[in-house]
Coordinates of C-alpha atoms and ligand atoms in Angstrom, one line a residue:
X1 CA -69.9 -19.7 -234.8
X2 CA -66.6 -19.9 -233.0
X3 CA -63.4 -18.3 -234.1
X4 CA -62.2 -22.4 -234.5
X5 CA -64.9 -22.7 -236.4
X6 CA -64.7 -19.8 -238.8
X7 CA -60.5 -20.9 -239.0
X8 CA -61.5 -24.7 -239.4
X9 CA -64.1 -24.0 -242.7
X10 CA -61.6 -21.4 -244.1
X11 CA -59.3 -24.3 -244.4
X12 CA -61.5 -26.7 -245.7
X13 CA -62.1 -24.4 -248.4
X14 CA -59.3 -22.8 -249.3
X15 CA -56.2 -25.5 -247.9
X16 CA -53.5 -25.1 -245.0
X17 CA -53.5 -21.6 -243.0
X18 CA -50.3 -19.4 -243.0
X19 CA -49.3 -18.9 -239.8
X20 CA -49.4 -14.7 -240.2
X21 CA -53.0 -15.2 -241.3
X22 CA -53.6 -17.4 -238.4
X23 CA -52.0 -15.0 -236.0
X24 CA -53.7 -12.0 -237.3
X25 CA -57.1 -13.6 -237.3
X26 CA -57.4 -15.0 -233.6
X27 CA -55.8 -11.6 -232.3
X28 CA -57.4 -9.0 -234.7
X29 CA -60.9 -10.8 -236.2
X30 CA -63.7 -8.0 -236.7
X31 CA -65.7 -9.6 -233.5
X32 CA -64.0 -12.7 -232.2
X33 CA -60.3 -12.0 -232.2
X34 CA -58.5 -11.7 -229.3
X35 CA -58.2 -8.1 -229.0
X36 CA -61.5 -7.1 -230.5
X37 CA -63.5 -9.3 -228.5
X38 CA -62.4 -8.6 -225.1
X39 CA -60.1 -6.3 -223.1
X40 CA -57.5 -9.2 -221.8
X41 CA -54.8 -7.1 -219.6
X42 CA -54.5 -6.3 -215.8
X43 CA -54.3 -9.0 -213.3
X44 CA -58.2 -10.3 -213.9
X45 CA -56.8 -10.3 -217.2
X46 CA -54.4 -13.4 -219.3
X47 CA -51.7 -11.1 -218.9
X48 CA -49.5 -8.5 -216.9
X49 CA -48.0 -5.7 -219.1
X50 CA -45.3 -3.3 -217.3
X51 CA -47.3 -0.2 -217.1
X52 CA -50.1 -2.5 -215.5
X53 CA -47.7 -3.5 -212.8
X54 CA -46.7 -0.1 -211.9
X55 CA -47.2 3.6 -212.6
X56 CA -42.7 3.8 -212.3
X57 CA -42.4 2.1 -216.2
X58 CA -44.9 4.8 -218.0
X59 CA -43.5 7.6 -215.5
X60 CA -40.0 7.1 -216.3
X61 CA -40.6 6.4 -220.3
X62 CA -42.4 9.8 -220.2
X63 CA -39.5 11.8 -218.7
X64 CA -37.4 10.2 -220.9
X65 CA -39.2 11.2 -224.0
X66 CA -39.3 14.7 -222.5
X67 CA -35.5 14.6 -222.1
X68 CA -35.1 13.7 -225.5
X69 CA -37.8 16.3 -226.9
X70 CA -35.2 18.9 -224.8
X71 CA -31.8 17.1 -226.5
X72 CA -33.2 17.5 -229.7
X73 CA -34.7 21.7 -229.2
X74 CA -37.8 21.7 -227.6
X75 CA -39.5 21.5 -231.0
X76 CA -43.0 23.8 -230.5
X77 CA -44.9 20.8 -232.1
X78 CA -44.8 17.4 -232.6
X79 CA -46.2 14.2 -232.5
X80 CA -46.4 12.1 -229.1
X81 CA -47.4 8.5 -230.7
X82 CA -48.1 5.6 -229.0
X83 CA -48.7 1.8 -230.7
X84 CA -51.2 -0.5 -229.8
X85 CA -51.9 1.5 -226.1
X86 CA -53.9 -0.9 -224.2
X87 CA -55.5 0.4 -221.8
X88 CA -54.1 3.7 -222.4
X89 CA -52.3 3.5 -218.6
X90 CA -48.6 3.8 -220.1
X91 CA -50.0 7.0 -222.0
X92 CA -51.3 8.6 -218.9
X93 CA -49.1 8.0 -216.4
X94 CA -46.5 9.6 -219.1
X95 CA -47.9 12.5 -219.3
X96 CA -48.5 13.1 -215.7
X97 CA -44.8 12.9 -215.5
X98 CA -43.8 14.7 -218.0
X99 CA -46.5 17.5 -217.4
X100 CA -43.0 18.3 -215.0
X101 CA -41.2 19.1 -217.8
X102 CA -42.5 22.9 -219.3
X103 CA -43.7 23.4 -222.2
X104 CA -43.6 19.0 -223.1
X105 CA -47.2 18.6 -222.9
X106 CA -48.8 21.6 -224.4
X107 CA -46.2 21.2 -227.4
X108 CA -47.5 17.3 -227.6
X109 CA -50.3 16.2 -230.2
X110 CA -51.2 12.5 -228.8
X111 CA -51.7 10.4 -231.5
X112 CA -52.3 6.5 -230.6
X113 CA -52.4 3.4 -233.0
X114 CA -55.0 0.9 -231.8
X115 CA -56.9 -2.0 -233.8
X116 CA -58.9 -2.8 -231.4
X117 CA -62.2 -0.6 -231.1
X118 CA -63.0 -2.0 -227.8
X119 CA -59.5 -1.0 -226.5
X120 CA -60.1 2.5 -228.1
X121 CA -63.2 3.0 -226.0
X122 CA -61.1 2.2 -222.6
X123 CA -58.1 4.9 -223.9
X124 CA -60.6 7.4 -224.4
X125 CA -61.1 6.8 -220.8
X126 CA -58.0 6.5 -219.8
X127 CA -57.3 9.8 -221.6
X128 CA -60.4 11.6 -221.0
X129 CA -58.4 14.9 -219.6
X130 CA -56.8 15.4 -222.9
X131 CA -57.2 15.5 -226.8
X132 CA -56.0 12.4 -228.2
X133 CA -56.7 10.9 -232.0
X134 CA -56.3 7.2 -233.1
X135 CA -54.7 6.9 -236.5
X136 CA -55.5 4.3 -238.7
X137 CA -52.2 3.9 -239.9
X138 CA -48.6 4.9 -239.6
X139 CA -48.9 6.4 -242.7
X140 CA -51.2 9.0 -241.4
X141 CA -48.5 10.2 -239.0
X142 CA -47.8 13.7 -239.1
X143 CA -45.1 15.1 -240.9
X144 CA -44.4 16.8 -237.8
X145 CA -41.8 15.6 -234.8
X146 CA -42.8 12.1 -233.6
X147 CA -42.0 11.0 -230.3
X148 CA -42.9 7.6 -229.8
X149 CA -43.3 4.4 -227.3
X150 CA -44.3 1.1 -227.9
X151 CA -44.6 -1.5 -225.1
X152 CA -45.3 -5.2 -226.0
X153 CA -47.1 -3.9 -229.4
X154 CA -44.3 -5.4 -231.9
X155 CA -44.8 -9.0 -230.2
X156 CA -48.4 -8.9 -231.5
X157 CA -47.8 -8.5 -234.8
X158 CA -48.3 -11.8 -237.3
X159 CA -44.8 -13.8 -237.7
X160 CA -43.9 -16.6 -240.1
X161 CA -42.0 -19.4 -239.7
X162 CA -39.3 -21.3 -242.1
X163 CA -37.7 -24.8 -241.2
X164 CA -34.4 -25.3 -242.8
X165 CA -34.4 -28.2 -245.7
X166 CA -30.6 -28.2 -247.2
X167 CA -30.3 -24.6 -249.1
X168 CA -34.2 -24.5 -249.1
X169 CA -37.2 -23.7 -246.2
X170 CA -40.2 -25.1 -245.9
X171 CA -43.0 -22.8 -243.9
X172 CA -45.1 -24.1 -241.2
X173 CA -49.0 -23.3 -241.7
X174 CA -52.1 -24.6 -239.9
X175 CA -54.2 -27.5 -241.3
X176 CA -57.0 -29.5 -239.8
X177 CA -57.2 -32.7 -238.8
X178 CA -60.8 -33.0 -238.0
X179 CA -61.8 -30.7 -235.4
X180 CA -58.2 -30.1 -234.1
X181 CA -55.8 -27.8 -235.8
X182 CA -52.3 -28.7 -236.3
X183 CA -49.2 -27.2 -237.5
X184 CA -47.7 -28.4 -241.1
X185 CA -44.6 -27.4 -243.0
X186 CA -45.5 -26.7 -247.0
X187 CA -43.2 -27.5 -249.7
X188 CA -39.1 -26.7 -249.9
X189 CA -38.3 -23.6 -251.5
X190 CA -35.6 -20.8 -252.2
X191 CA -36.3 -18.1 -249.8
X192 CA -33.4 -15.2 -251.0
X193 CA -34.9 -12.7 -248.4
X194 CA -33.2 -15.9 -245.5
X195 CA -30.2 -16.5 -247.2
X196 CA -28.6 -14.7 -244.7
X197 CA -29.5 -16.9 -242.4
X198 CA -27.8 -20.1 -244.4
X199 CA -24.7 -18.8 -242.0
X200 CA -26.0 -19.2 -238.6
X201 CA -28.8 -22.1 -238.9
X202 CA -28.5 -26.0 -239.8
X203 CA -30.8 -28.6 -241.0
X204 CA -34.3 -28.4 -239.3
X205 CA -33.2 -25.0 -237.6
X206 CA -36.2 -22.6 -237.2
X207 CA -36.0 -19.1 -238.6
X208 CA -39.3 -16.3 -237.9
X209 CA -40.1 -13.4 -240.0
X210 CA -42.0 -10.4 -239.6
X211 CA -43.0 -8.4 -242.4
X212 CA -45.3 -5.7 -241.0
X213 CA -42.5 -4.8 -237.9
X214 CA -40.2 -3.7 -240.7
X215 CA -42.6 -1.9 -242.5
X216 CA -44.0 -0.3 -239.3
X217 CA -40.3 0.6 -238.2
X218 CA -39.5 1.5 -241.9
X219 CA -42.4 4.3 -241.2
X220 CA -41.3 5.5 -237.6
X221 CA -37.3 5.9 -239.1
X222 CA -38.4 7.7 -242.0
X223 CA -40.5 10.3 -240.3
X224 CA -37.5 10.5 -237.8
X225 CA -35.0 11.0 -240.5
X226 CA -37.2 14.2 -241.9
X227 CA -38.6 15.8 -238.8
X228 CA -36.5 14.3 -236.3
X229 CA -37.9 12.9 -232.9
X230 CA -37.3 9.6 -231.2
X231 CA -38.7 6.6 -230.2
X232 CA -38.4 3.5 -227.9
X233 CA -39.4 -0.1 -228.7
X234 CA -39.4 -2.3 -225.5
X235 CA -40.7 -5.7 -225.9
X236 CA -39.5 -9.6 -224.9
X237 CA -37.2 -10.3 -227.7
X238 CA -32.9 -10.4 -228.8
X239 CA -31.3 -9.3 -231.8
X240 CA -31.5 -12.3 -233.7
X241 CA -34.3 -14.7 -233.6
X242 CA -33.6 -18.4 -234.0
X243 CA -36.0 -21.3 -233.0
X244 CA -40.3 -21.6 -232.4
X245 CA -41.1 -18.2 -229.9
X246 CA -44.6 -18.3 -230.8
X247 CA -46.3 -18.7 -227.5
X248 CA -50.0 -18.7 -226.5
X249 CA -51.6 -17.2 -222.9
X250 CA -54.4 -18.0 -220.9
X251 CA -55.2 -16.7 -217.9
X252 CA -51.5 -16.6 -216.7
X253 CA -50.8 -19.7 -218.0
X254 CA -49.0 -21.0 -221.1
X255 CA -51.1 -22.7 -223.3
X256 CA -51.0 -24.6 -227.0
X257 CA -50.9 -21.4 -230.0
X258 CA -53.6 -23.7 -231.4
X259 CA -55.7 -25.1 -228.9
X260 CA -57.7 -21.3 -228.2
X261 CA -57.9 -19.5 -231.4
X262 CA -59.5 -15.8 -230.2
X263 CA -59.3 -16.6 -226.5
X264 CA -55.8 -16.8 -225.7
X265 CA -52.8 -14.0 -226.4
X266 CA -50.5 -15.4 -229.5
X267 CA -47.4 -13.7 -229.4
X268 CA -43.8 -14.2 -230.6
X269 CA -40.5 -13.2 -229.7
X270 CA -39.3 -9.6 -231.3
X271 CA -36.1 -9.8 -233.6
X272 CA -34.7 -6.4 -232.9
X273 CA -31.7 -6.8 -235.6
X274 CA -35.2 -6.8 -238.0
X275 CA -36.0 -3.4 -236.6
X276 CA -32.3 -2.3 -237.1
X277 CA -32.4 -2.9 -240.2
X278 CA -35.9 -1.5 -241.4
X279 CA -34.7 1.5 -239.9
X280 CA -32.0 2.4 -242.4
X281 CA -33.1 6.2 -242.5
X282 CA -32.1 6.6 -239.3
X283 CA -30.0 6.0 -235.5
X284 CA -30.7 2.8 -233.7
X285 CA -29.4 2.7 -229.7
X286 CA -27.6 -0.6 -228.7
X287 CA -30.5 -3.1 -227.5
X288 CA -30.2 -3.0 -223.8
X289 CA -32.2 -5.2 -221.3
X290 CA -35.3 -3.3 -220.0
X291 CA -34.0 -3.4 -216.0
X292 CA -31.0 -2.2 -216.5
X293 CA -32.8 0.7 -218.9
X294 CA -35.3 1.7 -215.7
X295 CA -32.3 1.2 -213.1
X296 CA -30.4 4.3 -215.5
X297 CA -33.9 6.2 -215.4
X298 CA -33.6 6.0 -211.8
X299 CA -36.4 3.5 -210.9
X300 CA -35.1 2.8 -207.7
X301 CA -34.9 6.2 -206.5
X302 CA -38.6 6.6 -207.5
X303 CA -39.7 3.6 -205.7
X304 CA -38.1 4.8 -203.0
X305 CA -39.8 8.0 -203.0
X306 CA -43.1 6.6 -204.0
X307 CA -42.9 4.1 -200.9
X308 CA -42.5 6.8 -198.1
X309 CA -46.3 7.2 -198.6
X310 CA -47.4 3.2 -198.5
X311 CA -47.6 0.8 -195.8
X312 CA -48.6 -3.1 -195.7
X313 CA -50.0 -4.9 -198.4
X314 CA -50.0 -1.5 -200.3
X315 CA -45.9 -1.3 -199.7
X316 CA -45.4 -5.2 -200.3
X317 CA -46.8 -5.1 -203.7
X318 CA -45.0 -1.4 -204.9
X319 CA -41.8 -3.9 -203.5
X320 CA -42.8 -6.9 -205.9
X321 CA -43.3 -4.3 -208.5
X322 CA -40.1 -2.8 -209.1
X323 CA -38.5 -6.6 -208.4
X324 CA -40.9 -7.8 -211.3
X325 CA -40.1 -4.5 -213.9
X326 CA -36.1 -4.7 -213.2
X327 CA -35.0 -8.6 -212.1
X328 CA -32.9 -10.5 -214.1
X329 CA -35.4 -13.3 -213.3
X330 CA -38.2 -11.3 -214.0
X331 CA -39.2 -9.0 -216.9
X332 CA -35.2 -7.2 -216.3
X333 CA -33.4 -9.8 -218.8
X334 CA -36.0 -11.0 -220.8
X335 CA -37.5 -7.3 -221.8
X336 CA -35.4 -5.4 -223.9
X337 CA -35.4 -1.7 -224.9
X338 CA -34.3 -0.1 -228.2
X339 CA -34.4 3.3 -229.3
X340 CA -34.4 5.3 -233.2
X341 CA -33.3 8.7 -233.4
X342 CA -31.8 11.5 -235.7
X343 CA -28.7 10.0 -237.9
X344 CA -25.8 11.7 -235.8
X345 CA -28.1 12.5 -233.2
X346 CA -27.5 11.4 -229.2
X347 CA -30.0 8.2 -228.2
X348 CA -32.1 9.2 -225.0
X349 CA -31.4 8.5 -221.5
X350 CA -30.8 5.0 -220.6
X351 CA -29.5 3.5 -224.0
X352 CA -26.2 3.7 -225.4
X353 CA -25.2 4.7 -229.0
Ligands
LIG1 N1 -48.9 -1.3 -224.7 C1 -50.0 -1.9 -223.9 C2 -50.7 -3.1 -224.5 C3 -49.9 -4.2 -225.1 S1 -50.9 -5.5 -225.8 C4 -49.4 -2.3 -222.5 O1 -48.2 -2.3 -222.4 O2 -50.1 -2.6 -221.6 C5 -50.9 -5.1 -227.5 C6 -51.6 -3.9 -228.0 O3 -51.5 -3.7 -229.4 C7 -53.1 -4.0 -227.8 O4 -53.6 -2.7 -227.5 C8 -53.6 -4.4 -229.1 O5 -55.0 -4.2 -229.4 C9 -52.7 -3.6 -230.0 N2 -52.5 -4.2 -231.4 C10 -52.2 -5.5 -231.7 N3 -52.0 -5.6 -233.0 C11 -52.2 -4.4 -233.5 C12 -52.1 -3.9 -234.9 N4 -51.8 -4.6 -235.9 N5 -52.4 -2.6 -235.1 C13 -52.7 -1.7 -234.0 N6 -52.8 -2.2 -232.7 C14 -52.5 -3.5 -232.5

């Protein structure tokens, strides 16, 4: 049975799909989601993520962190967490990095946040020189320091969507229409957690929700608020979201959300004011776009240095790489970076207050 399959006889059964369940159960199915079934980054992979492009992005996050773990005392121990790892490259070219810093990485307990056991088995790889554990959930952090990154995890996480009726919204959800899956809106209704919204949408405007980033961020800023740490949130995204983000890919290529259920990457745009909010326990930086964040860091410096040592192809691509991790055209506008820290406490290097 295919994952289409399995989706199309859940809806004959049971009626029209939200679209949270949908996105959940083609990235995250026991066997045939998206993440479970496969391990889809790296350039044979659908998709590019920073640290795949170059070993700069987890290098600099990792002195950062270290800088921050320094601002706030050099706490003796704390938690170094990551969410949803990958291929666990961020994580280890962080703490090769911050392995400069004394005292970072013997202080550190790694903690990383992963559904997907398949991924798990390539972090343990990845990570094979040190002693890492995988948490279930953020709940099980800790209560300990947390320092934490996560890269392109929040845009994974299942979204709904509202279409403005009047005062009302209707939800979109998937039904069938014989063996194709299409996208439906269900009936009209009051909706006080979007009544905010009433102010900056119209008539047919789209509006996206995502109930487990709060309550993940919720988590993060309330173990921040007690223990202190810090943590950075990069991901494509803007402080408000308005309009359909949801966005399918395939082997580099943009495809229909519902066309591939299991084999393509569903995603959806980050509403960082969201974050801001579920974070009331503690700091939030300003949201600041993810090239000018590595330009502060010093990216360029490091690519310099790092290029001294390469020549031809090997040179041409570390050139494309920093061009791809900073451009405005690139990942530099788009990508945007967002830290939580200590209430009265300084962000880390890069963001502002
Ligand atoms: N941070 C990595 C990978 C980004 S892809 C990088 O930058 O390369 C998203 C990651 O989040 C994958 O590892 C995926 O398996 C994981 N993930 C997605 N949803 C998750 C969830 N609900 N809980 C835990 N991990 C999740």
């Amino acid at each position: 049975m295919t994952l289409k399959d399995h989706i199309l006889a859940r809806i004959a059964a049971e009626g029209p799909m939200r679209l949270d369940d949908y996105m959940s159960t083609c990235l995250l199915h026991p066997t045939l989601g998206y993440y479970t079934s496969q391990t889809p980054f790296g350039q044979q992979g659908d998709f590019v993520t920073a640290p795949e492009i170059s070993q700069m992005f987890g290098e600099l996050i990792g002195l950062a962190l270290a800088q921050a773990w320094l601002d706030q005392g050099a706490p003796k121990q704390f938690t170094l967490a990551e969410l949803g790892p990958g291929r666990g490259t961020l994580m280890a070219d962080l703490l090769r990095a911050a392995n400069q810093v004394p005292g970072f990485v013997d202080a550190a307990q790694i903690a990383l946040i992963e559904a997907s056991p398949a991924l798990q088995q390539v972090q343990r790889q990845a990570l094979a020189n040190h002693d890492v554990r995988w948490l279930d959930t953020l709940a099980d952090l800790p209560e300990q320091p947390v320092f934490l990154i996560a890269n392109e995890f929040y845009d994974a996480l299942p979204i709904r969507q509202f279409q403005r009726a009047g005062l009302n919204w209707r939800e979109r959800n998937i039904g069938a229409n014989g063996d194709n899956l299409t996208m439906g809106l269900g009936p009209a209704q009051s909706c006080p957690a979007l009544s905010f919204r009433l102010d900056d949408t119209k008539d047919g405007d789209l509006v996206e929700t995502c109930t487990t980033a709060g309550a993940v961020t919720g988590h993060i800023a309330n173990r921040i608020s007690v223990h202190g740490g810090t943590a950075l949130i990069v991901d494509y995204g803007d402080w408000r979201s308005l309009g359909d983000t949801l966005q399918a890919v395939q082997d580099h290529k943009a495809v229909d959300p519902l066309a591939h259920p299991g084999l393509a990457d569903l995603t959806a745009h980050v509403d960082f004011e969201a974050l801001a909010v579920a974070a009331t326990d503690c700091a939030y930086s300003r949201v600041t776009a993810q090239g000018m964040f590595l330009e502060r860091l010093g990216i360029t410096q490091r690519a310099k240095q790092l290029a001294t040592s390469l020549s031809g192809s090997a040179l041409e691509n570390h050139i494309a790489a920093h061009r791809r991790l900073t451009h405005p055209a690139e990942m530099g506008n788009l990508f945007k970076v967002m830290a939580l820290f200590p209430m009265g406490g300084t962000p880390p290097p890069g963001l502002d207050p």
